[in-house]
Short mmCIF file of C-alpha atoms and ligand atoms in Angstrom, two decimals:
data_model
loop_
_atom_site.label_atom_id
_atom_site.label_comp_id
_atom_site.label_asym_id
_atom_site.label_seq_id
_atom_site.Cartn_x
_atom_site.Cartn_y
_atom_site.Cartn_z
CA MET A 1 15.86 5.35 30.15
CA THR A 2 16.63 2.31 28.05
CA SER A 3 14.50 -0.66 28.25
CA ILE A 4 17.37 -3.08 27.59
CA GLN A 5 20.26 -3.41 29.95
CA ASN A 6 23.75 -3.88 28.64
CA PRO A 7 24.55 -7.63 28.50
CA ALA A 8 27.55 -9.10 30.49
CA GLY A 9 29.18 -10.68 27.41
CA ARG A 10 27.70 -13.20 24.94
CA THR A 11 27.22 -15.92 27.47
CA SER A 12 24.78 -13.75 29.32
CA LEU A 13 22.42 -14.17 26.35
CA GLY A 14 23.06 -17.92 26.31
CA LEU A 15 25.55 -17.87 23.46
CA PRO A 16 28.68 -20.06 23.56
CA ASP A 17 31.90 -18.36 24.44
CA ASP A 18 33.38 -19.11 21.11
CA PHE A 19 30.37 -17.88 19.15
CA TRP A 20 31.49 -15.14 16.63
CA LEU A 21 29.98 -11.71 16.76
CA GLY A 22 30.43 -9.52 13.74
CA ALA A 23 28.93 -6.89 11.52
CA ALA A 24 28.33 -6.64 7.87
CA THR A 25 28.39 -4.14 4.96
CA ALA A 26 28.52 -4.19 1.25
CA ALA A 27 30.70 -2.28 -1.15
CA TYR A 28 28.23 -0.22 -3.16
CA GLN A 29 26.38 0.59 0.06
CA ILE A 30 29.32 2.19 1.83
CA GLU A 31 32.41 2.72 -0.38
CA GLY A 32 31.64 5.83 -2.49
CA ALA A 33 34.61 6.81 -4.72
CA ALA A 34 32.57 5.40 -7.62
CA THR A 35 34.88 6.55 -10.27
CA GLU A 36 38.20 6.52 -8.50
CA ASP A 37 41.34 4.42 -9.04
CA GLY A 38 40.02 2.96 -12.32
CA ARG A 39 36.78 1.61 -10.98
CA GLY A 40 34.36 0.71 -13.80
CA ALA A 41 30.60 1.15 -13.76
CA SER A 42 28.32 -1.50 -12.21
CA ILE A 43 24.66 -2.00 -12.86
CA TRP A 44 23.97 -0.09 -9.58
CA ASP A 45 25.75 2.95 -10.91
CA THR A 46 23.61 2.90 -13.98
CA PHE A 47 20.40 2.16 -12.08
CA SER A 48 20.86 4.72 -9.39
CA HIS A 49 21.46 7.36 -11.95
CA THR A 50 18.30 6.49 -13.77
CA PRO A 51 15.62 8.98 -12.90
CA GLY A 52 12.93 7.55 -10.68
CA ALA A 53 14.72 4.25 -9.90
CA VAL A 54 15.97 5.12 -6.39
CA LEU A 55 14.03 7.04 -3.74
CA GLY A 56 15.13 10.71 -3.69
CA GLY A 57 17.41 10.22 -6.64
CA ASP A 58 20.13 8.97 -4.22
CA THR A 59 23.20 7.23 -5.63
CA GLY A 60 26.15 5.43 -4.15
CA ASP A 61 28.63 7.94 -5.64
CA VAL A 62 29.70 9.09 -2.14
CA ALA A 63 27.80 6.78 0.16
CA CYS A 64 29.69 6.67 3.55
CA ASP A 65 32.93 7.47 1.85
CA HIS A 66 34.39 4.40 3.35
CA TYR A 67 36.90 4.12 0.57
CA HIS A 68 38.69 7.14 2.11
CA ARG A 69 37.73 6.53 5.66
CA MET A 70 38.47 2.82 5.92
CA PRO A 71 41.14 2.93 8.70
CA GLN A 72 38.73 5.04 10.92
CA ASP A 73 35.95 2.59 10.16
CA VAL A 74 38.08 -0.39 11.25
CA ALA A 75 38.97 1.45 14.39
CA LEU A 76 35.19 1.73 15.03
CA MET A 77 34.88 -1.99 14.55
CA LYS A 78 37.59 -2.52 17.09
CA GLU A 79 35.74 -0.34 19.56
CA LEU A 80 32.69 -2.52 19.00
CA GLY A 81 34.81 -5.62 19.79
CA LEU A 82 33.93 -7.35 16.52
CA ASP A 83 35.38 -10.85 16.11
CA VAL A 84 34.75 -10.78 12.34
CA TYR A 85 33.82 -8.26 9.68
CA ARG A 86 31.89 -9.22 6.51
CA PHE A 87 32.51 -6.90 3.60
CA SER A 88 32.07 -7.35 -0.16
CA VAL A 89 34.49 -6.68 -3.00
CA ALA A 90 33.23 -4.49 -5.86
CA TRP A 91 33.85 -6.51 -8.94
CA PRO A 92 34.17 -3.44 -11.16
CA ARG A 93 36.97 -2.13 -8.83
CA VAL A 94 38.93 -5.16 -9.57
CA GLN A 95 37.96 -5.86 -13.17
CA PRO A 96 36.52 -2.62 -14.52
CA THR A 97 34.85 -4.29 -17.51
CA GLY A 98 33.99 -7.50 -15.76
CA SER A 99 36.54 -9.61 -17.72
CA GLY A 100 40.13 -9.54 -18.61
CA ALA A 101 42.20 -6.52 -17.36
CA VAL A 102 42.68 -6.34 -13.61
CA GLU A 103 42.91 -3.03 -11.80
CA GLN A 104 45.66 -3.30 -9.25
CA ARG A 105 44.62 -0.17 -7.39
CA GLY A 106 41.21 -1.77 -6.63
CA LEU A 107 42.85 -4.91 -5.28
CA ASP A 108 45.25 -2.78 -3.29
CA PHE A 109 42.34 -1.13 -1.45
CA TYR A 110 40.98 -4.53 -0.30
CA SER A 111 44.44 -5.64 0.60
CA ARG A 112 44.84 -2.63 2.79
CA LEU A 113 41.44 -3.31 4.35
CA VAL A 114 42.34 -6.91 5.14
CA ASP A 115 45.69 -5.84 6.73
CA GLU A 116 44.00 -3.16 8.76
CA LEU A 117 41.42 -5.76 10.08
CA LEU A 118 44.04 -8.36 10.92
CA ASP A 119 46.14 -5.73 12.76
CA ALA A 120 42.99 -4.92 14.69
CA GLY A 121 42.48 -8.57 15.56
CA ILE A 122 39.33 -8.85 13.36
CA THR A 123 38.84 -11.76 11.00
CA PRO A 124 38.02 -10.68 7.50
CA TRP A 125 35.02 -12.41 5.81
CA LEU A 126 34.87 -11.66 2.13
CA THR A 127 31.87 -11.74 -0.10
CA LEU A 128 32.63 -11.71 -3.83
CA TYR A 129 29.25 -10.59 -5.13
CA HIS A 130 26.86 -8.20 -3.40
CA TRP A 131 24.98 -7.15 -6.49
CA ASP A 132 27.36 -4.85 -8.34
CA LEU A 133 27.68 -6.54 -11.70
CA PRO A 134 30.06 -4.78 -14.09
CA GLN A 135 27.83 -2.87 -16.58
CA PRO A 136 29.57 -4.36 -19.66
CA LEU A 137 28.54 -7.88 -18.47
CA GLU A 138 24.92 -6.75 -18.20
CA ASP A 139 25.19 -5.22 -21.75
CA ALA A 140 26.18 -8.75 -22.78
CA GLY A 141 23.09 -10.21 -21.30
CA GLY A 142 23.85 -10.29 -17.49
CA TRP A 143 23.01 -13.17 -15.25
CA PRO A 144 20.43 -14.66 -17.57
CA GLU A 145 23.45 -15.51 -19.82
CA ARG A 146 25.63 -18.38 -18.81
CA ASP A 147 28.82 -16.63 -19.81
CA THR A 148 28.40 -14.38 -16.73
CA ALA A 149 28.92 -17.42 -14.46
CA LEU A 150 32.17 -18.17 -16.27
CA ARG A 151 33.35 -14.64 -15.91
CA PHE A 152 32.38 -14.72 -12.14
CA ALA A 153 34.68 -17.76 -11.62
CA ASP A 154 37.52 -15.84 -13.32
CA TYR A 155 36.96 -12.81 -11.10
CA ALA A 156 36.89 -15.08 -7.95
CA ARG A 157 40.37 -16.43 -8.93
CA VAL A 158 41.76 -12.92 -9.36
CA VAL A 159 40.50 -11.89 -5.94
CA HIS A 160 41.81 -15.07 -4.34
CA ASP A 161 45.20 -14.65 -5.99
CA ALA A 162 45.50 -11.22 -4.30
CA LEU A 163 43.97 -11.90 -0.94
CA GLY A 164 43.94 -15.72 -0.44
CA ASP A 165 47.07 -15.58 1.72
CA ARG A 166 45.21 -13.62 4.38
CA VAL A 167 41.44 -14.25 3.97
CA ARG A 168 40.15 -17.60 5.17
CA TYR A 169 36.41 -17.09 4.89
CA TRP A 170 34.86 -16.70 1.42
CA THR A 171 31.24 -16.20 0.35
CA THR A 172 30.42 -16.36 -3.35
CA HIS A 173 27.01 -14.62 -3.57
CA ASN A 174 24.96 -12.46 -1.23
CA GLU A 175 21.28 -13.26 -1.69
CA PRO A 176 20.92 -14.63 -5.16
CA TRP A 177 17.16 -14.39 -4.73
CA VAL A 178 17.43 -10.60 -4.72
CA SER A 179 19.85 -10.52 -7.71
CA ALA A 180 17.53 -12.66 -9.73
CA PHE A 181 14.08 -11.67 -8.85
CA LEU A 182 14.33 -7.99 -7.81
CA GLY A 183 16.83 -7.43 -10.58
CA TYR A 184 15.28 -9.28 -13.44
CA ALA A 185 11.64 -9.94 -12.47
CA SER A 186 10.17 -7.07 -10.52
CA GLY A 187 12.81 -4.65 -11.72
CA VAL A 188 12.98 -2.63 -8.38
CA HIS A 189 16.71 -3.38 -8.20
CA ALA A 190 19.46 -3.08 -10.85
CA PRO A 191 19.44 -3.81 -13.72
CA GLY A 192 15.64 -3.03 -13.53
CA ARG A 193 14.41 -5.63 -15.95
CA ARG A 194 10.86 -7.17 -15.84
CA ASP A 195 11.22 -10.60 -17.54
CA PRO A 196 10.08 -13.64 -15.49
CA GLY A 197 11.90 -16.12 -17.76
CA ALA A 198 15.16 -14.14 -17.56
CA SER A 199 14.91 -14.02 -13.81
CA LEU A 200 14.81 -17.85 -13.66
CA ARG A 201 17.72 -18.18 -16.06
CA ALA A 202 19.53 -15.73 -13.64
CA VAL A 203 18.75 -18.10 -10.69
CA ARG A 204 20.39 -20.95 -12.57
CA HIS A 205 23.40 -19.07 -13.75
CA LEU A 206 24.02 -17.41 -10.21
CA LEU A 207 24.15 -21.00 -8.83
CA VAL A 208 26.31 -22.23 -11.67
CA GLY A 209 28.65 -19.34 -11.02
CA HIS A 210 28.70 -20.17 -7.36
CA GLY A 211 29.64 -23.77 -8.19
CA LEU A 212 32.33 -22.74 -10.59
CA ALA A 213 33.81 -20.12 -8.31
CA THR A 214 33.71 -22.53 -5.33
CA THR A 215 35.46 -25.25 -7.27
CA ALA A 216 38.11 -22.78 -8.43
CA LEU A 217 38.77 -21.40 -5.02
CA ARG A 218 38.85 -24.87 -3.44
CA GLU A 219 41.57 -25.81 -6.03
CA ALA A 220 43.36 -22.63 -5.13
CA GLY A 221 43.37 -23.61 -1.44
CA ALA A 222 40.70 -21.42 0.07
CA GLU A 223 39.83 -22.69 3.52
CA SER A 224 36.23 -21.90 4.12
CA LEU A 225 33.78 -21.58 1.25
CA GLY A 226 30.10 -20.75 1.32
CA ILE A 227 27.14 -18.79 -0.08
CA THR A 228 24.63 -16.49 1.69
CA VAL A 229 20.90 -16.84 1.07
CA ASN A 230 18.07 -14.72 2.38
CA LEU A 231 15.55 -16.97 4.06
CA TYR A 232 12.09 -16.26 5.45
CA ALA A 233 9.90 -18.03 7.92
CA VAL A 234 6.68 -18.56 5.90
CA SER A 235 3.29 -19.23 7.36
CA PRO A 236 -0.19 -19.41 5.97
CA ALA A 237 -2.69 -16.76 7.11
CA SER A 238 -5.20 -19.52 7.94
CA ASP A 239 -5.63 -23.31 7.69
CA ASP A 240 -7.72 -22.77 4.56
CA PRO A 241 -6.08 -25.05 1.93
CA ALA A 242 -5.78 -22.19 -0.50
CA ASP A 243 -3.79 -20.24 2.03
CA GLN A 244 -1.72 -23.31 2.87
CA ASP A 245 -0.90 -23.69 -0.85
CA ALA A 246 0.06 -19.96 -0.99
CA ALA A 247 2.53 -20.70 1.83
CA ARG A 248 4.02 -23.64 0.03
CA ARG A 249 4.54 -21.62 -3.08
CA MET A 250 6.07 -18.70 -1.21
CA ASP A 251 8.38 -21.03 0.67
CA GLY A 252 9.28 -22.60 -2.71
CA MET A 253 10.03 -19.43 -4.55
CA SER A 254 11.83 -17.74 -1.56
CA ASN A 255 13.64 -20.45 0.17
CA ARG A 256 13.62 -23.89 -1.42
CA ILE A 257 14.49 -22.68 -4.98
CA PHE A 258 17.91 -22.06 -3.57
CA LEU A 259 18.14 -24.52 -0.67
CA GLU A 260 17.29 -27.59 -2.59
CA PRO A 261 19.86 -27.18 -5.42
CA LEU A 262 22.53 -25.99 -2.93
CA LEU A 263 22.00 -28.67 -0.23
CA LEU A 264 20.16 -31.51 -1.93
CA GLY A 265 21.38 -31.33 -5.57
CA ARG A 266 17.91 -30.85 -7.14
CA TRP A 267 15.33 -28.30 -8.12
CA PRO A 268 12.24 -28.37 -6.02
CA GLU A 269 9.72 -30.44 -7.96
CA ASP A 270 6.63 -28.56 -6.91
CA VAL A 271 8.29 -25.24 -7.86
CA LEU A 272 9.14 -26.66 -11.26
CA ALA A 273 5.53 -27.91 -11.62
CA ASP A 274 4.18 -24.47 -10.82
CA LEU A 275 6.65 -22.71 -13.28
CA ASP A 276 5.84 -25.30 -16.04
CA ALA A 277 2.15 -24.37 -15.56
CA ALA A 278 3.15 -20.77 -16.17
CA GLY A 279 5.15 -21.81 -19.23
CA ILE A 280 8.58 -20.87 -17.77
CA GLY A 281 9.86 -24.11 -16.09
CA ASP A 282 12.51 -24.67 -18.70
CA ASP A 283 14.05 -21.32 -17.93
CA LEU A 284 14.94 -22.69 -14.56
CA ARG A 285 15.79 -26.26 -15.71
CA GLY A 286 17.94 -25.13 -18.69
CA PRO A 287 19.38 -27.41 -21.30
CA THR A 288 21.76 -29.23 -18.93
CA PRO A 289 19.91 -29.63 -15.66
CA ASP A 290 22.07 -32.52 -14.24
CA GLU A 291 25.32 -30.66 -14.81
CA ASP A 292 23.85 -27.49 -13.30
CA VAL A 293 22.47 -28.93 -10.14
CA ALA A 294 25.67 -30.84 -9.68
CA LEU A 295 27.61 -27.50 -9.83
CA ALA A 296 25.11 -25.80 -7.55
CA SER A 297 25.53 -28.52 -4.92
CA THR A 298 29.23 -28.33 -4.82
CA PRO A 299 30.15 -29.09 -1.12
CA LEU A 300 30.10 -26.09 1.16
CA ASP A 301 32.04 -25.49 4.33
CA ALA A 302 29.36 -23.15 5.69
CA LEU A 303 26.03 -21.68 4.75
CA GLY A 304 25.31 -18.02 5.41
CA ILE A 305 21.67 -17.10 6.22
CA ASN A 306 20.32 -13.67 6.06
CA TYR A 307 17.20 -13.38 8.20
CA TYR A 308 14.96 -10.32 8.61
CA SER A 309 11.25 -11.28 8.72
CA ARG A 310 8.43 -13.71 8.46
CA HIS A 311 6.10 -13.84 5.45
CA THR A 312 2.48 -14.60 6.29
CA VAL A 313 0.61 -15.24 3.12
CA ALA A 314 -2.91 -15.85 1.89
CA ALA A 315 -4.31 -16.87 -1.46
CA GLY A 316 -5.59 -14.10 -3.67
CA GLY A 317 -3.54 -11.85 -5.85
CA GLU A 318 -2.79 -8.17 -5.34
CA PRO A 319 -1.71 -6.20 -8.38
CA GLY A 320 2.01 -6.31 -8.88
CA ALA A 321 2.74 -8.58 -5.93
CA GLU A 322 3.41 -11.55 -8.22
CA LEU A 323 6.14 -9.67 -9.95
CA ALA A 324 9.01 -10.94 -7.66
CA TYR A 325 7.66 -14.48 -7.55
CA PRO A 326 7.23 -15.65 -11.15
CA GLY A 327 4.54 -18.24 -11.44
CA SER A 328 2.93 -17.34 -8.15
CA THR A 329 0.24 -14.89 -8.99
CA ASP A 330 -2.19 -15.97 -6.40
CA VAL A 331 -0.35 -14.78 -3.21
CA ARG A 332 -1.09 -11.93 -0.88
CA PHE A 333 1.05 -10.75 2.10
CA VAL A 334 -0.82 -10.11 5.35
CA ASN A 335 0.34 -9.15 8.80
CA PRO A 336 -1.46 -10.81 11.63
CA GLY A 337 -0.26 -8.29 14.08
CA TYR A 338 3.52 -8.33 14.35
CA PRO A 339 5.24 -4.99 14.94
CA VAL A 340 6.97 -3.61 11.89
CA THR A 341 10.29 -1.94 11.25
CA ASP A 342 10.74 1.22 9.12
CA MET A 343 10.86 -1.07 6.01
CA ASP A 344 7.35 -2.28 7.01
CA TRP A 345 8.91 -5.76 7.69
CA PRO A 346 7.10 -7.82 10.39
CA VAL A 347 9.35 -8.47 13.43
CA ASP A 348 9.40 -12.09 14.55
CA ALA A 349 12.54 -13.52 16.16
CA THR A 350 10.96 -17.07 16.46
CA GLY A 351 11.08 -17.13 12.65
CA LEU A 352 14.94 -17.00 12.84
CA SER A 353 14.88 -20.15 14.96
CA GLU A 354 12.43 -21.77 12.62
CA VAL A 355 14.63 -21.02 9.52
CA LEU A 356 17.87 -22.25 11.24
CA GLU A 357 16.29 -25.36 12.39
CA ALA A 358 14.70 -26.12 8.89
CA VAL A 359 18.04 -25.74 7.21
CA HIS A 360 19.76 -27.81 9.87
CA ALA A 361 17.25 -30.62 9.27
CA MET A 362 18.00 -30.59 5.50
CA SER A 363 21.84 -30.61 6.01
CA PRO A 364 22.57 -31.80 9.58
CA SER A 365 26.32 -31.45 9.58
CA LEU A 366 26.63 -28.06 7.77
CA PRO A 367 27.93 -25.25 9.95
CA LEU A 368 25.64 -22.12 9.73
CA TYR A 369 26.21 -18.50 10.12
CA VAL A 370 23.64 -15.66 10.41
CA THR A 371 25.47 -13.42 7.90
CA GLU A 372 22.86 -10.59 8.19
CA ASN A 373 20.16 -9.61 10.68
CA GLY A 374 19.05 -6.21 11.76
CA ALA A 375 16.39 -3.62 11.49
CA ALA A 376 15.72 -0.19 9.96
CA TYR A 377 14.27 2.42 12.38
CA PRO A 378 14.02 6.15 11.81
CA ASP A 379 16.47 6.97 14.62
CA ASP A 380 15.03 10.34 15.26
CA VAL A 381 15.46 10.10 19.06
CA VAL A 382 18.52 11.98 19.55
CA ALA A 383 19.48 13.28 23.02
CA ASP A 384 22.71 14.91 23.93
CA GLY A 385 24.14 13.84 20.62
CA ARG A 386 23.17 10.22 21.24
CA VAL A 387 20.92 8.07 19.05
CA LEU A 388 18.78 6.07 21.54
CA ASP A 389 17.71 3.28 19.24
CA ASP A 390 15.96 1.07 21.86
CA ASP A 391 13.80 -0.49 19.09
CA ARG A 392 16.95 -1.70 17.14
CA THR A 393 18.60 -2.87 20.43
CA ALA A 394 15.52 -4.90 21.33
CA TYR A 395 15.41 -6.47 17.84
CA LEU A 396 19.02 -7.55 18.00
CA ASP A 397 18.64 -8.81 21.57
CA ALA A 398 15.51 -10.96 20.59
CA HIS A 399 17.18 -12.40 17.50
CA LEU A 400 20.42 -13.26 19.30
CA ARG A 401 18.40 -15.01 21.99
CA ALA A 402 16.69 -16.96 19.11
CA CYS A 403 20.19 -17.97 17.90
CA ALA A 404 21.02 -19.16 21.41
CA ALA A 405 17.84 -21.15 21.54
CA SER A 406 18.58 -22.93 18.29
CA ILE A 407 22.08 -23.70 19.33
CA GLY A 408 20.58 -25.27 22.51
CA ARG A 409 18.44 -27.45 20.23
CA GLY A 410 21.55 -28.74 18.36
CA VAL A 411 22.03 -26.28 15.45
CA PRO A 412 25.74 -25.84 14.66
CA LEU A 413 25.36 -22.01 14.36
CA ARG A 414 28.83 -20.57 14.70
CA GLY A 415 28.36 -16.86 14.37
CA TYR A 416 26.18 -13.79 13.79
CA PHE A 417 26.68 -10.60 11.83
CA ALA A 418 24.63 -7.54 12.56
CA TRP A 419 23.34 -5.69 9.49
CA SER A 420 24.79 -3.16 9.39
CA LEU A 421 28.05 -1.78 10.80
CA MET A 422 26.73 1.75 9.93
CA ASP A 423 23.84 3.46 8.13
CA ASN A 424 24.30 3.24 4.38
CA PHE A 425 22.76 3.32 0.87
CA GLU A 426 19.79 1.05 1.23
CA TRP A 427 19.39 0.17 -2.47
CA ALA A 428 16.05 1.41 -3.90
CA PHE A 429 15.39 3.25 -0.73
CA GLY A 430 18.52 5.31 -1.01
CA TYR A 431 19.58 6.92 2.30
CA ALA A 432 16.07 6.92 3.71
CA LYS A 433 16.36 3.70 5.70
CA ARG A 434 18.84 3.41 8.49
CA PHE A 435 20.16 -0.02 9.57
CA GLY A 436 23.36 0.88 11.25
CA LEU A 437 24.78 0.31 14.72
CA VAL A 438 26.67 3.47 13.92
CA HIS A 439 24.82 6.60 12.68
CA VAL A 440 26.03 8.35 9.63
CA ASP A 441 25.36 12.06 9.08
CA TYR A 442 25.19 12.20 5.23
CA ASP A 443 26.02 15.92 5.24
CA THR A 444 29.20 15.63 7.29
CA LEU A 445 29.85 11.92 7.07
CA VAL A 446 30.42 11.96 10.76
CA ARG A 447 29.97 8.53 12.45
CA THR A 448 28.21 8.33 15.88
CA PRO A 449 27.77 4.93 17.54
CA LYS A 450 24.13 4.51 18.54
CA ARG A 451 22.89 3.05 21.73
CA SER A 452 22.71 -0.35 19.95
CA ALA A 453 26.40 -0.13 19.27
CA GLU A 454 27.03 0.37 22.97
CA TRP A 455 24.84 -2.66 23.68
CA TYR A 456 26.69 -4.74 21.03
CA ALA A 457 30.09 -3.78 22.48
CA ALA A 458 28.92 -5.01 25.91
CA LEU A 459 27.81 -8.22 24.23
CA THR A 460 31.09 -8.84 22.36
CA ARG A 461 33.23 -8.14 25.52
CA ARG A 462 34.92 -11.26 26.68
CA GLN A 463 35.13 -11.46 30.50
C1 LIG B 1 19.69 -7.49 2.45
C2 LIG B 1 20.87 -7.01 1.81
C3 LIG B 1 21.68 -5.85 2.43
C4 LIG B 1 20.75 -4.91 2.98
C5 LIG B 1 19.71 -5.54 3.90
C6 LIG B 1 18.78 -4.65 4.59
O1 LIG B 1 18.84 -7.98 1.61
O2 LIG B 1 21.82 -8.08 1.64
O3 LIG B 1 22.52 -5.34 1.50
O4 LIG B 1 20.18 -4.08 2.02
O5 LIG B 1 18.99 -6.48 3.18
#
């Protein structure tokens, strides 16, 4: 017995007929073939092979073996009726050392993927950077160094030269917040550094790299250019002014630290003031702030938003919690009663509307896409070889209805990508967390569409 009925197409959820429905993945999470065809090492290869860094000692060496099973995976996407597929290119497959020499076999893989998608009637949506920095660039200082931004723009040109004749939709970075703060401040992601100043320099250079790559691809004729940020609805735990200020700081360090430079061409003043008080404001500002925010605010054709959860925060530190939010020691996460996913993330679909409408208010004419949304659940309810993931199906249903509600209130939201097409390597959690519409058996690599996939296929169906 399932609690959610199959929808009769997207309009039955209130979505426009031309609304795009897709799914997303990322290279390191699914490809495997980590040393094949000349691929170089990325910071995630190094990190996942570092004892204690990833749960269970899991690595992306094999992952879903998508590198070898790509045609079969595209066939699955076709069965799901996807309009569009968001994937990322592994920089070290294309430039094994992060600069200079190009590995043609790496480019050929993505070229075959793009052709396979187009043959299946699925629009390819390419993300250039989903966290797999070539290790030699990290050895030279990584994102805290400005040179990495210049190398990123070169890499963007290389990928565009190979695929720009067929790929219309380009995203520079996926979730620069994660790259900067989990990579360089809390150290729970690659490269595992714990240096607040370095994480702020990384924020700046990720945005500079975005601007340089966007400018380069625009000159090369790319049609639609954007970036994807992970945004949170943020609320204070009470109307106590101290909790309200905690919410302001959390919104500042999670959302506005990227939205203001990207959309308004400035760093958020209150965030800079907090960082100055902690002695690290200049790490964000840098020596050429005007030039940098001008690059960061290079016009976009679309903004990608990844939404998973709401943060409810109160004043009062908890040991270690400040690590991912430099300068914000006095913040504590609370859950006022939302159900949680297997990641312990509170589920609140109204937060998605809130985020979409806040971004729309900042940049009224900018087309928006939800480039990731989804939920991890243990998926242990298997009957007759089926995975009856009603919890995930309900999550998707609620969040897509929130999209429809925001569109009804005038938000130019054009599409939605479920995270993820299939279960995969969930970073520091290894294979322990399952986000897929399609189940992956990690012993046999067999793919089994879950109940949520059936539901999604009914949603994508055009009458
Ligand atoms: C996002 C990432 C994606 C995946 C989901 C669960 O932060 O972009 O790769 O890990 O979370």
